[in-house]
PDB file of C-alpha atoms and ligand atoms in Angstrom:
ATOM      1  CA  UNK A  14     -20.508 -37.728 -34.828  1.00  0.00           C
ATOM      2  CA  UNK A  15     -18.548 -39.012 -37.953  1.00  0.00           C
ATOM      3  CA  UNK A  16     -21.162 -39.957 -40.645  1.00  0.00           C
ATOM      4  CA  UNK A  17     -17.591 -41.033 -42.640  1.00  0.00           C
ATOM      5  CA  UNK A  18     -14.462 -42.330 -41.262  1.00  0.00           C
ATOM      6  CA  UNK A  19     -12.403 -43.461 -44.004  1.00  0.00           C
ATOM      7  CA  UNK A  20      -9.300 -44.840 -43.332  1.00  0.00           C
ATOM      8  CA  UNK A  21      -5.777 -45.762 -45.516  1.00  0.00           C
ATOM      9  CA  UNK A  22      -8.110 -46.602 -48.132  1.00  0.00           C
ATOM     10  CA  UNK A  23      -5.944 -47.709 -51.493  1.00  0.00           C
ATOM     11  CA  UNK A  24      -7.311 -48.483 -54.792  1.00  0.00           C
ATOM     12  CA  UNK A  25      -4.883 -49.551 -57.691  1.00  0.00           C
ATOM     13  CA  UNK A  26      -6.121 -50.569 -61.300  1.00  0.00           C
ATOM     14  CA  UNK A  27      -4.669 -53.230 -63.379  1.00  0.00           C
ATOM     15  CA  UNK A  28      -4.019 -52.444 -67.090  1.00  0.00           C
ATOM     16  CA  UNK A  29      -2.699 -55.822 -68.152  1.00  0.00           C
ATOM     17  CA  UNK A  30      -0.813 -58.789 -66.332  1.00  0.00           C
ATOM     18  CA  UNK A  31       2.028 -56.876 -65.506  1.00  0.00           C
ATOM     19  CA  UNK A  32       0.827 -53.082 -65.284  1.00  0.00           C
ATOM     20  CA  UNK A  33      -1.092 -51.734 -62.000  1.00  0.00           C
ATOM     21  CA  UNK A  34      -1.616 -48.464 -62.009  1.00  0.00           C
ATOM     22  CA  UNK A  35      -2.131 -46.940 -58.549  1.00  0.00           C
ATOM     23  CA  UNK A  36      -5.268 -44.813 -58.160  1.00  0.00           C
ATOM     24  CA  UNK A  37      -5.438 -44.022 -54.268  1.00  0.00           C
ATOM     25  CA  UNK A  38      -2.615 -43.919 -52.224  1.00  0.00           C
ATOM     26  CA  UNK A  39      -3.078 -43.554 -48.032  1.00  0.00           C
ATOM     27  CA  UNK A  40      -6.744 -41.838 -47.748  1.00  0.00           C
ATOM     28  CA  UNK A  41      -8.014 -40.835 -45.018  1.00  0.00           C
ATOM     29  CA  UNK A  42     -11.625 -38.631 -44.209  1.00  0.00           C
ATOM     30  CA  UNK A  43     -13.646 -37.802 -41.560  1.00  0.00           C
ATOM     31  CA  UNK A  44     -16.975 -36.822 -42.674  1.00  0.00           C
ATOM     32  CA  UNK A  45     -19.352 -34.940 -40.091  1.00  0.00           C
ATOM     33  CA  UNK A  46     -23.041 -35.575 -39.617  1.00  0.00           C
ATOM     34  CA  UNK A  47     -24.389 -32.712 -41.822  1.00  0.00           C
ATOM     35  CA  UNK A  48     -21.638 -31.720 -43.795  1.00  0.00           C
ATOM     36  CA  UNK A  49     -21.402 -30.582 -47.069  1.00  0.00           C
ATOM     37  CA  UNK A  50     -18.418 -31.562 -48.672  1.00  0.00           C
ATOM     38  CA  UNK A  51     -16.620 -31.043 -52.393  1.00  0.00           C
ATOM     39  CA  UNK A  52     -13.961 -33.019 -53.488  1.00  0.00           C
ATOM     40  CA  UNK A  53     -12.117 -31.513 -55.738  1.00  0.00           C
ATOM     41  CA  UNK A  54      -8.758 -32.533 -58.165  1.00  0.00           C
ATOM     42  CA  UNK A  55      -7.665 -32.801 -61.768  1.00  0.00           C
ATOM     43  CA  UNK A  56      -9.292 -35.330 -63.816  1.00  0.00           C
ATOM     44  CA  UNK A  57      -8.104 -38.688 -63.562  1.00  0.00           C
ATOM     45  CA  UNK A  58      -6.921 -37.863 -59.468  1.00  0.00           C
ATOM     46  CA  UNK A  59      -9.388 -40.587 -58.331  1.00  0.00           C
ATOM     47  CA  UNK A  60     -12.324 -38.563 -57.567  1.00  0.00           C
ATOM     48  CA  UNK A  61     -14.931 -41.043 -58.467  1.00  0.00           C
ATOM     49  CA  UNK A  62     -13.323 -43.955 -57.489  1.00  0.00           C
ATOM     50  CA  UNK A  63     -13.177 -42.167 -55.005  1.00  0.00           C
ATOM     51  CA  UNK A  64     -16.834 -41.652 -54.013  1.00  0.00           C
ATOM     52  CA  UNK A  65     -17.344 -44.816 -56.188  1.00  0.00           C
ATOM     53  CA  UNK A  66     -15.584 -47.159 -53.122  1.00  0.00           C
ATOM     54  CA  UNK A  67     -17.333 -44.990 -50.686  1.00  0.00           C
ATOM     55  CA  UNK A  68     -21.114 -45.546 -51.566  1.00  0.00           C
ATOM     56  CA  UNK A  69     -19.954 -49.164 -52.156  1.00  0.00           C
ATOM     57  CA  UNK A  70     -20.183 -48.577 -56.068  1.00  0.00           C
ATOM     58  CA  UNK A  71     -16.689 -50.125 -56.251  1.00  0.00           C
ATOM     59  CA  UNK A  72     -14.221 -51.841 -53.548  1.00  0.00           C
ATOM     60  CA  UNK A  73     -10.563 -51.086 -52.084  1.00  0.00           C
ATOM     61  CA  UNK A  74      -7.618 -52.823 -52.405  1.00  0.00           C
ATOM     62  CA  UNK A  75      -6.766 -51.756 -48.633  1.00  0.00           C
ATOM     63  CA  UNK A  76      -8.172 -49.951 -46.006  1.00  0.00           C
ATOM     64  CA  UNK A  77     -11.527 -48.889 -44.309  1.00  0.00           C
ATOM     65  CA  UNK A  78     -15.009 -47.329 -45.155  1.00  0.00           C
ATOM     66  CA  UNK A  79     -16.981 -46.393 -41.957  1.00  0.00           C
ATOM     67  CA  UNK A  80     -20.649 -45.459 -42.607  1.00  0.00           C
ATOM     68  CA  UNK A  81     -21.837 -44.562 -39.073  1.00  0.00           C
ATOM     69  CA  UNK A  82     -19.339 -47.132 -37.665  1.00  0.00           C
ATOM     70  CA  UNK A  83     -20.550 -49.644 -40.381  1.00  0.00           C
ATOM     71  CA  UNK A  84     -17.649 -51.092 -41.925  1.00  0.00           C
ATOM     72  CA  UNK A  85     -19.206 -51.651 -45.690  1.00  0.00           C
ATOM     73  CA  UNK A  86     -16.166 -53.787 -46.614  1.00  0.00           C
ATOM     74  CA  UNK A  87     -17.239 -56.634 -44.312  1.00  0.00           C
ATOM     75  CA  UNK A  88     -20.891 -56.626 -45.825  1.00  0.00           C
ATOM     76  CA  UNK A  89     -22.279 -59.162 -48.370  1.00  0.00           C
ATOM     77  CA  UNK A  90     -24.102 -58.034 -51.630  1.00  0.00           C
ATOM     78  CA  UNK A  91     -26.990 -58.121 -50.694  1.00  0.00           C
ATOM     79  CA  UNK A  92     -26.586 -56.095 -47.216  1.00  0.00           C
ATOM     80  CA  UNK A  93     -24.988 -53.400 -49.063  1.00  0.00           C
ATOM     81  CA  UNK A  94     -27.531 -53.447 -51.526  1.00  0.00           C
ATOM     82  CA  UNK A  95     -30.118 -53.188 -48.981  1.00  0.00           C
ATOM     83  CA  UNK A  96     -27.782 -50.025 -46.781  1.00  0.00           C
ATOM     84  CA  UNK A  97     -27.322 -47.758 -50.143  1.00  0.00           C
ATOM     85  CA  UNK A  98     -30.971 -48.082 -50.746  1.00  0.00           C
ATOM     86  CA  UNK A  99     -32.115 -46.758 -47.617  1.00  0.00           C
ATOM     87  CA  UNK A 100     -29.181 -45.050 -46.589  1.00  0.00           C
ATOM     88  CA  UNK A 101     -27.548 -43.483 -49.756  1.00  0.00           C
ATOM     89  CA  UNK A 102     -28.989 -41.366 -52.243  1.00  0.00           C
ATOM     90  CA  UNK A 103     -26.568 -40.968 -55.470  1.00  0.00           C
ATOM     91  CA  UNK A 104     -27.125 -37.945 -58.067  1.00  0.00           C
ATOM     92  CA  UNK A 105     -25.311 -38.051 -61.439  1.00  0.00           C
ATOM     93  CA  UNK A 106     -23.682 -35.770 -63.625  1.00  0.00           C
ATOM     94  CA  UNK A 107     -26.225 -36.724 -66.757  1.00  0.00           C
ATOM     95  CA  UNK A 108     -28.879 -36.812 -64.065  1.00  0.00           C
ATOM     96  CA  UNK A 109     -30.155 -40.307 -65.197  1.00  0.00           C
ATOM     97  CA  UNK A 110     -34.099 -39.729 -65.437  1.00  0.00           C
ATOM     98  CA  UNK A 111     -36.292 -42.355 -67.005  1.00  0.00           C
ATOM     99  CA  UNK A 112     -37.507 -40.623 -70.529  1.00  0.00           C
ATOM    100  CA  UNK A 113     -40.330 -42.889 -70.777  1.00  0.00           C
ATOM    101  CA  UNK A 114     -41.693 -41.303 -67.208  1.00  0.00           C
ATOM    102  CA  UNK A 115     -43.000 -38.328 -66.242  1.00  0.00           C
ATOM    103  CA  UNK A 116     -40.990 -36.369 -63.648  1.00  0.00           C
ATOM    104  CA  UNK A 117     -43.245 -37.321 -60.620  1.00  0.00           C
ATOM    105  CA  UNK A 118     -42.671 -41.014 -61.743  1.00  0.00           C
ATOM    106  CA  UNK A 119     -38.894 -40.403 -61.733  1.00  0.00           C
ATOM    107  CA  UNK A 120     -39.539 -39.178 -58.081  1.00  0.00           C
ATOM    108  CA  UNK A 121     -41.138 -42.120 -57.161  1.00  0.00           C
ATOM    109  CA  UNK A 122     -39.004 -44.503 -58.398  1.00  0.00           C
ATOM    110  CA  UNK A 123     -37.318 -45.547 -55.289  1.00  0.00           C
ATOM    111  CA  UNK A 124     -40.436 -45.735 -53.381  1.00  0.00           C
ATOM    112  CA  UNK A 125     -42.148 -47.675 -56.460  1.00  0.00           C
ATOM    113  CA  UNK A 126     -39.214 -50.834 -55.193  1.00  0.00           C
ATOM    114  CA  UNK A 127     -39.343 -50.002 -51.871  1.00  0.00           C
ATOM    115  CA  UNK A 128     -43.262 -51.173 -52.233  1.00  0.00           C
ATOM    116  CA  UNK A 129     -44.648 -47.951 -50.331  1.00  0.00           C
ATOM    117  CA  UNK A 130     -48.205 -47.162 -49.971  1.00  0.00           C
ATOM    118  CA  UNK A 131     -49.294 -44.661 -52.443  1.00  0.00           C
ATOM    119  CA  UNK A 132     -50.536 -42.210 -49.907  1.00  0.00           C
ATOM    120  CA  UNK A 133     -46.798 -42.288 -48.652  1.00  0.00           C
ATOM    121  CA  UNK A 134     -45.346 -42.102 -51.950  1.00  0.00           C
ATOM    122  CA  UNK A 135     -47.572 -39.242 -52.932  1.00  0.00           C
ATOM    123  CA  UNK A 136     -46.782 -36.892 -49.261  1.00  0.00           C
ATOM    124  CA  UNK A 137     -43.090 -37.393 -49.791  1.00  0.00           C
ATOM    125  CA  UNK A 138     -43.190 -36.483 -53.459  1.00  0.00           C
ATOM    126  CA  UNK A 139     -45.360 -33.598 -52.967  1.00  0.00           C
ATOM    127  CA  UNK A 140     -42.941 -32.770 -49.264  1.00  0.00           C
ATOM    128  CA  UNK A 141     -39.432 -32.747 -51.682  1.00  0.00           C
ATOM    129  CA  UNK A 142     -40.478 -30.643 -55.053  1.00  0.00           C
ATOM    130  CA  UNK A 143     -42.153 -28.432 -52.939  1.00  0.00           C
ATOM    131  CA  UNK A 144     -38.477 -28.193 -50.918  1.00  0.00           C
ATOM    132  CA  UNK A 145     -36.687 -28.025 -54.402  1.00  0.00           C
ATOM    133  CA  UNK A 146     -39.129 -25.707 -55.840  1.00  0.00           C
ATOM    134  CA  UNK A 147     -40.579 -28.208 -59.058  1.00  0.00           C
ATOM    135  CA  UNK A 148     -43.857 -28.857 -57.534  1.00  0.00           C
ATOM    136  CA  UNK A 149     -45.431 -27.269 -60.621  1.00  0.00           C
ATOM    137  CA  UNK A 150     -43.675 -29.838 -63.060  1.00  0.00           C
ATOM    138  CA  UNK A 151     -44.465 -32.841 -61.861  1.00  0.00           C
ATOM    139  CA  UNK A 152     -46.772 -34.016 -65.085  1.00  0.00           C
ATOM    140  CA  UNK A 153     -43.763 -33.009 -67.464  1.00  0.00           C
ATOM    141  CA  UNK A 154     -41.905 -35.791 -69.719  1.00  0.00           C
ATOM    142  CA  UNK A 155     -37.917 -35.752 -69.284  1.00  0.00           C
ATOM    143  CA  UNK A 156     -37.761 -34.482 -72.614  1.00  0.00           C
ATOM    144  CA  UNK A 157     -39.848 -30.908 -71.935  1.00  0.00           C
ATOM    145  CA  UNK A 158     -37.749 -30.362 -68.461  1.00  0.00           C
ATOM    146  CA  UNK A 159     -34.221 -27.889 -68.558  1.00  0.00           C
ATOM    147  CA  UNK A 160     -31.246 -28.933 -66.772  1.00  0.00           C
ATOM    148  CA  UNK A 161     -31.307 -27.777 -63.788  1.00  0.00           C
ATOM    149  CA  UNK A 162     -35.136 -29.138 -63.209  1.00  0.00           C
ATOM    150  CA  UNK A 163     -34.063 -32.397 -63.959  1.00  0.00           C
ATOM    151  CA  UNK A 164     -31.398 -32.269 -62.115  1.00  0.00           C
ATOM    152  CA  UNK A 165     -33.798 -30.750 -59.141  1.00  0.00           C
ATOM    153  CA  UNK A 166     -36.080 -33.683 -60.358  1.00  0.00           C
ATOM    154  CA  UNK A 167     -32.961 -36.738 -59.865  1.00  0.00           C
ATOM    155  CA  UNK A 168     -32.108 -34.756 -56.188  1.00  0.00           C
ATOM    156  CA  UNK A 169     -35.569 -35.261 -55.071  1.00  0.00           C
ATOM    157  CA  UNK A 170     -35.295 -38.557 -56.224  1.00  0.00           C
ATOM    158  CA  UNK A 171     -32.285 -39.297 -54.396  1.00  0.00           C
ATOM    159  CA  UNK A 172     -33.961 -37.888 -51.383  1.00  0.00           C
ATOM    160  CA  UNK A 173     -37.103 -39.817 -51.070  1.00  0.00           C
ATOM    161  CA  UNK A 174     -35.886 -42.959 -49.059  1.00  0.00           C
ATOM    162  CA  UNK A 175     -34.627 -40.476 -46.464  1.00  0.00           C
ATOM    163  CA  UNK A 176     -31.059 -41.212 -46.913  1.00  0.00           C
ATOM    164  CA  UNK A 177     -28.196 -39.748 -44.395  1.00  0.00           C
ATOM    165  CA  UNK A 178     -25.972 -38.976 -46.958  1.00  0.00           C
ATOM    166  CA  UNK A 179     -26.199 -38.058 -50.542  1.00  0.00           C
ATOM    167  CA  UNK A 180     -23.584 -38.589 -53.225  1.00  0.00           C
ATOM    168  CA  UNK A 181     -23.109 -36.027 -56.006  1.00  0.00           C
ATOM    169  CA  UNK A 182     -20.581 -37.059 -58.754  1.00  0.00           C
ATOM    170  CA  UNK A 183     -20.210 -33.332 -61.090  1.00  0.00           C
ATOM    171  CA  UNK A 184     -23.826 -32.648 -60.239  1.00  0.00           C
ATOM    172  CA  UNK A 185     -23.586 -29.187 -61.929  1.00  0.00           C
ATOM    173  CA  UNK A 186     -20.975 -30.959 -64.700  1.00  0.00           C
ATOM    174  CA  UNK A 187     -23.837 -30.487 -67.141  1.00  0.00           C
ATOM    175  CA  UNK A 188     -25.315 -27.223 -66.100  1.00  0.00           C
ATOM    176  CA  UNK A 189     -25.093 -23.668 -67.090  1.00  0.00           C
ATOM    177  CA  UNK A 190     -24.311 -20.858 -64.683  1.00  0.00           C
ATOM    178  CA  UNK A 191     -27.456 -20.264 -63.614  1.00  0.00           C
ATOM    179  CA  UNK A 192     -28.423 -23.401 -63.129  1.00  0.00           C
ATOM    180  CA  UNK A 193     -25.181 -24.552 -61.354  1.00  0.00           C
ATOM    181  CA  UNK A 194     -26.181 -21.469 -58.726  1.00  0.00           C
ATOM    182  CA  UNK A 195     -29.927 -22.948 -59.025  1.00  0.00           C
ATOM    183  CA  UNK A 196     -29.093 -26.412 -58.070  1.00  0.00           C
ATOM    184  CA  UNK A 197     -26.305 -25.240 -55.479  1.00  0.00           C
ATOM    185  CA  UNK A 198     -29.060 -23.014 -54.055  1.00  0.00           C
ATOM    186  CA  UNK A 199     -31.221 -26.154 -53.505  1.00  0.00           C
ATOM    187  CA  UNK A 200     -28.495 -28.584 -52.140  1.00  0.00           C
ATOM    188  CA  UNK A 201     -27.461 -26.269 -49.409  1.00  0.00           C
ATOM    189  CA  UNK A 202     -31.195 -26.010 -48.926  1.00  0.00           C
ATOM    190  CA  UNK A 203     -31.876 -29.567 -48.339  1.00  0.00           C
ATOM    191  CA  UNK A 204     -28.502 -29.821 -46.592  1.00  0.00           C
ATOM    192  CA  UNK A 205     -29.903 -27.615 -44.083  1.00  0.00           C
ATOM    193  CA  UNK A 206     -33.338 -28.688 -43.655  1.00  0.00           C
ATOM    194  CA  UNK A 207     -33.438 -32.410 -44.123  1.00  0.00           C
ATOM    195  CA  UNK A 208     -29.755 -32.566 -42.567  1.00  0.00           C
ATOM    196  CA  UNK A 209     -28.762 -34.657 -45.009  1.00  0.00           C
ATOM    197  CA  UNK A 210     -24.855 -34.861 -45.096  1.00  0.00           C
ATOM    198  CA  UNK A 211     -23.422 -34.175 -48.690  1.00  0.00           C
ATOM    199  CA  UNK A 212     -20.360 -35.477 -50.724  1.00  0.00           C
ATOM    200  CA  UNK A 213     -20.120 -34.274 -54.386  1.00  0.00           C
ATOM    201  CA  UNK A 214     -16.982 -34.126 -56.306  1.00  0.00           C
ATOM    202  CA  UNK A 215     -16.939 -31.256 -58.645  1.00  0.00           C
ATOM    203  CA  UNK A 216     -14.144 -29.073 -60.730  1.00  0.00           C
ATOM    204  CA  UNK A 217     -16.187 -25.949 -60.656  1.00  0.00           C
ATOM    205  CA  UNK A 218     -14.604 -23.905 -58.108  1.00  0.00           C
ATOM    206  CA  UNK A 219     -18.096 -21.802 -57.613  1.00  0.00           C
ATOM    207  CA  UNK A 220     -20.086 -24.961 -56.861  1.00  0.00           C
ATOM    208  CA  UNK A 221     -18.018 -25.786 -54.761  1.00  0.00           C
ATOM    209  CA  UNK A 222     -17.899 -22.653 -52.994  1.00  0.00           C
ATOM    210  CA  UNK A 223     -21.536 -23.635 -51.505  1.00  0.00           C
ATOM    211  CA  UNK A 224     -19.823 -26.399 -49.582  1.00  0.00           C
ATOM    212  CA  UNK A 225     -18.631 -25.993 -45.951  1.00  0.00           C
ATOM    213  CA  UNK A 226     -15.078 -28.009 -46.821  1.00  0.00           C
ATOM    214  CA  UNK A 227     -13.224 -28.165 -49.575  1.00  0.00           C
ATOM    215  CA  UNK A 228     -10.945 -31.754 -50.020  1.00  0.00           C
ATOM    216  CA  UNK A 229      -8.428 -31.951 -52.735  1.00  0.00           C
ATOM    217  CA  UNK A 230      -7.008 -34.528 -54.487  1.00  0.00           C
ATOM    218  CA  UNK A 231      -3.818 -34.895 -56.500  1.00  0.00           C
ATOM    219  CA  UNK A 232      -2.608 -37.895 -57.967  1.00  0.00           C
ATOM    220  CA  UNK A 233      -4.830 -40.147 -55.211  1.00  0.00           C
ATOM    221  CA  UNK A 234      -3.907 -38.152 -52.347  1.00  0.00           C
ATOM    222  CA  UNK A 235      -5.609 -35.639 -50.301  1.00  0.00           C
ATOM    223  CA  UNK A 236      -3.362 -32.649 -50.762  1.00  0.00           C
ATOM    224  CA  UNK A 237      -5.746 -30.518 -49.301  1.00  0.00           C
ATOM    225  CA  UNK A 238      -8.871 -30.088 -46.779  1.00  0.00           C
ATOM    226  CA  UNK A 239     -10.175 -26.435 -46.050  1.00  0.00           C
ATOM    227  CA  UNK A 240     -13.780 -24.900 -44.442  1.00  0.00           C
ATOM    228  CA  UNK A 241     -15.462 -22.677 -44.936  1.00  0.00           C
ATOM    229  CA  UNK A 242     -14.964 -19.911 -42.570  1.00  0.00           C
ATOM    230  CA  UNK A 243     -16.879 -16.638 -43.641  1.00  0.00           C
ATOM    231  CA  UNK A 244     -19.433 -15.871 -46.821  1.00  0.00           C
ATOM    232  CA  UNK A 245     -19.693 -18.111 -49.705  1.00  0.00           C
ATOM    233  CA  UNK A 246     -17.690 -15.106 -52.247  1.00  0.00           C
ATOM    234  CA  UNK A 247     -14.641 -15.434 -49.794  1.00  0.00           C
ATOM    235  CA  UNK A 248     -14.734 -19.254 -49.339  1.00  0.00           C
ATOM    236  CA  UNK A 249     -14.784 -18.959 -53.739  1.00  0.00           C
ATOM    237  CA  UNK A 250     -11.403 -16.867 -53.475  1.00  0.00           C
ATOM    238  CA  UNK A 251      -9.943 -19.166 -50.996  1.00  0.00           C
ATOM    239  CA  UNK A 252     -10.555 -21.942 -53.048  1.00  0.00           C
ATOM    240  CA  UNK A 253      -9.356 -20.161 -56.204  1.00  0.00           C
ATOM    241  CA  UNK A 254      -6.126 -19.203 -54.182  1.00  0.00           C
ATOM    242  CA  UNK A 255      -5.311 -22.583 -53.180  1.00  0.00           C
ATOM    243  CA  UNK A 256      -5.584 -23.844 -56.906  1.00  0.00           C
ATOM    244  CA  UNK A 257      -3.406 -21.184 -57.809  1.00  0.00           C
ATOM    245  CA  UNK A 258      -0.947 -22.154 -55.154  1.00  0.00           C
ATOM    246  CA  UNK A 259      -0.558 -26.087 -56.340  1.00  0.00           C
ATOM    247  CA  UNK A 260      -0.865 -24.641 -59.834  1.00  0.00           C
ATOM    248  CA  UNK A 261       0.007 -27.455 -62.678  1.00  0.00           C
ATOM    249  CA  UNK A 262      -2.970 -30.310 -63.734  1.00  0.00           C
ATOM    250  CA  UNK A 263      -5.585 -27.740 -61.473  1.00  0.00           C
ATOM    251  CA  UNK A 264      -4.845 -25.053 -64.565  1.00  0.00           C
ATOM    252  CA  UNK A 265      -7.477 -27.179 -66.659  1.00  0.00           C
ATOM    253  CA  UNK A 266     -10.440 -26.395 -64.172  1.00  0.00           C
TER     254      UNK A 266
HETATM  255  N1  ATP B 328     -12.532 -49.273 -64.040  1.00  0.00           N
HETATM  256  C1  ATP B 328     -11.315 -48.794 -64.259  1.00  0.00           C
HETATM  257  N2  ATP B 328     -10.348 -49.579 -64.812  1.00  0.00           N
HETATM  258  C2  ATP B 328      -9.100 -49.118 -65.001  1.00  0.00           C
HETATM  259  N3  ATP B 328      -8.694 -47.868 -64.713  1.00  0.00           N
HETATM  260  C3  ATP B 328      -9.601 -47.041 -64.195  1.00  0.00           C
HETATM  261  C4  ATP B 328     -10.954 -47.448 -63.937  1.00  0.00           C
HETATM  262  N4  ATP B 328     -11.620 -46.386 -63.403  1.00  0.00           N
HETATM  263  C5  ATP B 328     -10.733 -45.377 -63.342  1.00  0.00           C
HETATM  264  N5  ATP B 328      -9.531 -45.757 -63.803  1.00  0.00           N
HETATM  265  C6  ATP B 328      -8.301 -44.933 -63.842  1.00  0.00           C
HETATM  266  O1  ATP B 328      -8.112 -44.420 -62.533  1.00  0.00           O
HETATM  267  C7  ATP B 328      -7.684 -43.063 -62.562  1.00  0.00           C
HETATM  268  C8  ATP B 328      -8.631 -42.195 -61.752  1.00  0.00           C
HETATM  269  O2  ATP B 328      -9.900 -42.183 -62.384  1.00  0.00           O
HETATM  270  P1  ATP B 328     -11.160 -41.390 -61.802  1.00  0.00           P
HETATM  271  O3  ATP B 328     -12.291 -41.677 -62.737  1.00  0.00           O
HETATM  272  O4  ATP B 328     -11.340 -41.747 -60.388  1.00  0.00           O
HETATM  273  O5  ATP B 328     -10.665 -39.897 -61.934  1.00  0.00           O
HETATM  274  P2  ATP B 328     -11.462 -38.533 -61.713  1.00  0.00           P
HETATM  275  O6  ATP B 328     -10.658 -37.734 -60.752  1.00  0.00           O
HETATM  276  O7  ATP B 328     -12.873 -38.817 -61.376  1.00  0.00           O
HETATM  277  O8  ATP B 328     -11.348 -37.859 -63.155  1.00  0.00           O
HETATM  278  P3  ATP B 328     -12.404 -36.911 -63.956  1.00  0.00           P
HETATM  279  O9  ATP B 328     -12.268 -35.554 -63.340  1.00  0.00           O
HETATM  280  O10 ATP B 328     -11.900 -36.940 -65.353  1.00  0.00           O
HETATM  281  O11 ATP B 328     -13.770 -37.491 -63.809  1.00  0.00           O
HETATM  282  C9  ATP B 328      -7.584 -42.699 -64.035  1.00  0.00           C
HETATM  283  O12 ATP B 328      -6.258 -42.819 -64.426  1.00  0.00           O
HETATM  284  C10 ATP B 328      -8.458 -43.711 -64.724  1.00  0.00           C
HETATM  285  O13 ATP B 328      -8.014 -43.955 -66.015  1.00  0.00           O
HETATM  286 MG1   MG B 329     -14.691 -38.438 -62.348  1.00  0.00          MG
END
C-alpha cells in the first residue's frame, strides 16, 4: 500500500507581476508504507517545496497529494491541521528545540497540546529515548545537549503522536560525521521498528545511503529514482555514480 501517491504536482513562484518562476514541473511519487526515502538535488531544485506541499506546509499550483488515499488539497485548515498533528511528524535541519525546556519537555510537547494524561505522556517518552538511545538526558537544558542528541531529542519528538510518516528536511544538514552516522543509525532504527515511513531530503550522499530509494531532483523534476539493492557501502557508490553521471549543479554536494 502507497502511504504517498503524488501526482503531476506543479508549483511555480511569482517574483513580481510579471515574473513566475517555475519550481516543480510534472511530479509524480509513489511512496510505500515503510519506506525510507531521500530526496536528493542541487539547491534551489525544489526539494523543500517539495516536502513543504507534501506535509501540507505549502500548496500546489496543480496536481495531487495522496496521504493514504487522502487527497490533502481538498481539506480545510483546520482538517489538515488536525491530519499533520496526528499523522505527520516533521524534523528540521536546526532541530527546533525549545531552549527554555528541558529535553524531556521538548519530548512532550506534542502530547502537552494533544492534552494526554501524564501517565501516557510519561510511557511514550520513556518508550522513544529509550529507542533513540537519550534516556539518560532527559533532565538536560537545550543548551548542555550536542547535535546529534538534540537532534535524537526533536526525532523523538516527532515520533510521539505515532505518526505514519515522518518528514526530515537536511536532518543531518547541521551534524558532524559522526553524528550524521549517529542519527542515520537511529532513523533506520525507528524506520524499522515503529514502521514509520520516512521522507528526508538531504545533499549528503552518505545519509542518504541509509535510505532504501534514492529520488533526484533537477530543476523541479525527478530525474532520478533508485533502491537500494545490496549493503548500505554499495548503495553509497551507486549514489555517488549517478551524481557523477548527471554531473553539473550536483558538483556542489
Ligand atoms: N516562498 C518562496 N517565494 C519565492 N520563491 C521561492 C520560495 N520558496 C522557494 N522559492 C524558490 O524556489 C526554488 C526552489 O527552492 P527550494 O527551497 O525548494 O530549493 P531546495 O532544493 O530546497 O534548495 P536548498 O538545497 O538550497 O535547500 C528556488 O529558486 C527558490 O528561490
Ligand atoms: Mg531546501
Amino acid at each position: 500500500m502507497n502511504i504517498l501517491d503524488i501526482e503531476n504536482l506543479e508549483k511555480s513562484y511569482k517574483f513580481s507581476k510579471k515574473d513566475k518562476v517555475k519550481v516543480l514541473s510534472e511530479v509524480n511519487l509513489k511512496v510505500k508504507t515503510g519506506e525510507l526515502v531521500a530526496i536528493m538535488g542541487p539547491s534551489g531544485s525544489g526539494k523543500t517545496t517539495l516536502l513543504n506541499i507534501i506535509s501540507g506546509i505549502d500548496s500546489a499550483d496543480g496536481g495531487r497529494v495522496l496521504f493514504h488515499g487522502n487527497d490533502l488539497i481538498n481539506m480545510s485548515k483546520s482538517q489538515l491541521a488536525l491530519f499533520r498533528r496526528h499523522k505527520m511528524g516533521m524534523v528540521f535541519q536546526e532541530f527546533n528545540l525549545i531552549d527554555s525546556l528541558n529535553v524531556k519537555e521538548n519530548i512532550m510537547m506534542p502530547m502537552i497540546l494533544d492534552k494526554r494524561e501524564m501517565e501516557e505522556m510519561e510511557a511514550k517518552t520513556q518508550e522513544l529515548t529509550q529507542l533513540l538511545g537519550i534516556s539518560d538526558i532527559l533532565n538536560k537544558n537545550v543548551y548542555e545537549i550536542s547535535g546529534g542528541q538534540k537532534q535524537r531529542a526533536a526525532i523523538c519528538r516527532a515520533l510521539v503522536n505515532e505518526p505514519d510518516i515522518i518528514f526530515a528536511d537536511e536532518p543531518t544538514g547541521n551534524l558532524d560525521s559522526k553524528s550524521t552516522k549517529d542519527v542515520m543509525n537511529y532513523l533506520s532504527k525507528v524506520n524499522e521498528n515503529l514502521r514509520t515511513s520516512v521522507l528526508m531530503v538531504t545533499h549528503d550522499s552518505f545519509a542518504a545511503s541509509y535510505c532504501s530509494r534514492v529520488v533526484l531532483l533537477k530543476d523541479g523534476k525527478i530525474i532520478s529514482d533508485i533502491s537500494k539493492k545490496a549493503s548500505r557501502k554499495e548503495f553509497f557508490h551507486e549514489i555517488l555514480d549517478v551524481l557523477s553521471l548527471i554531473g553539473g549543479d550536483f558538483d556542489e554536494f
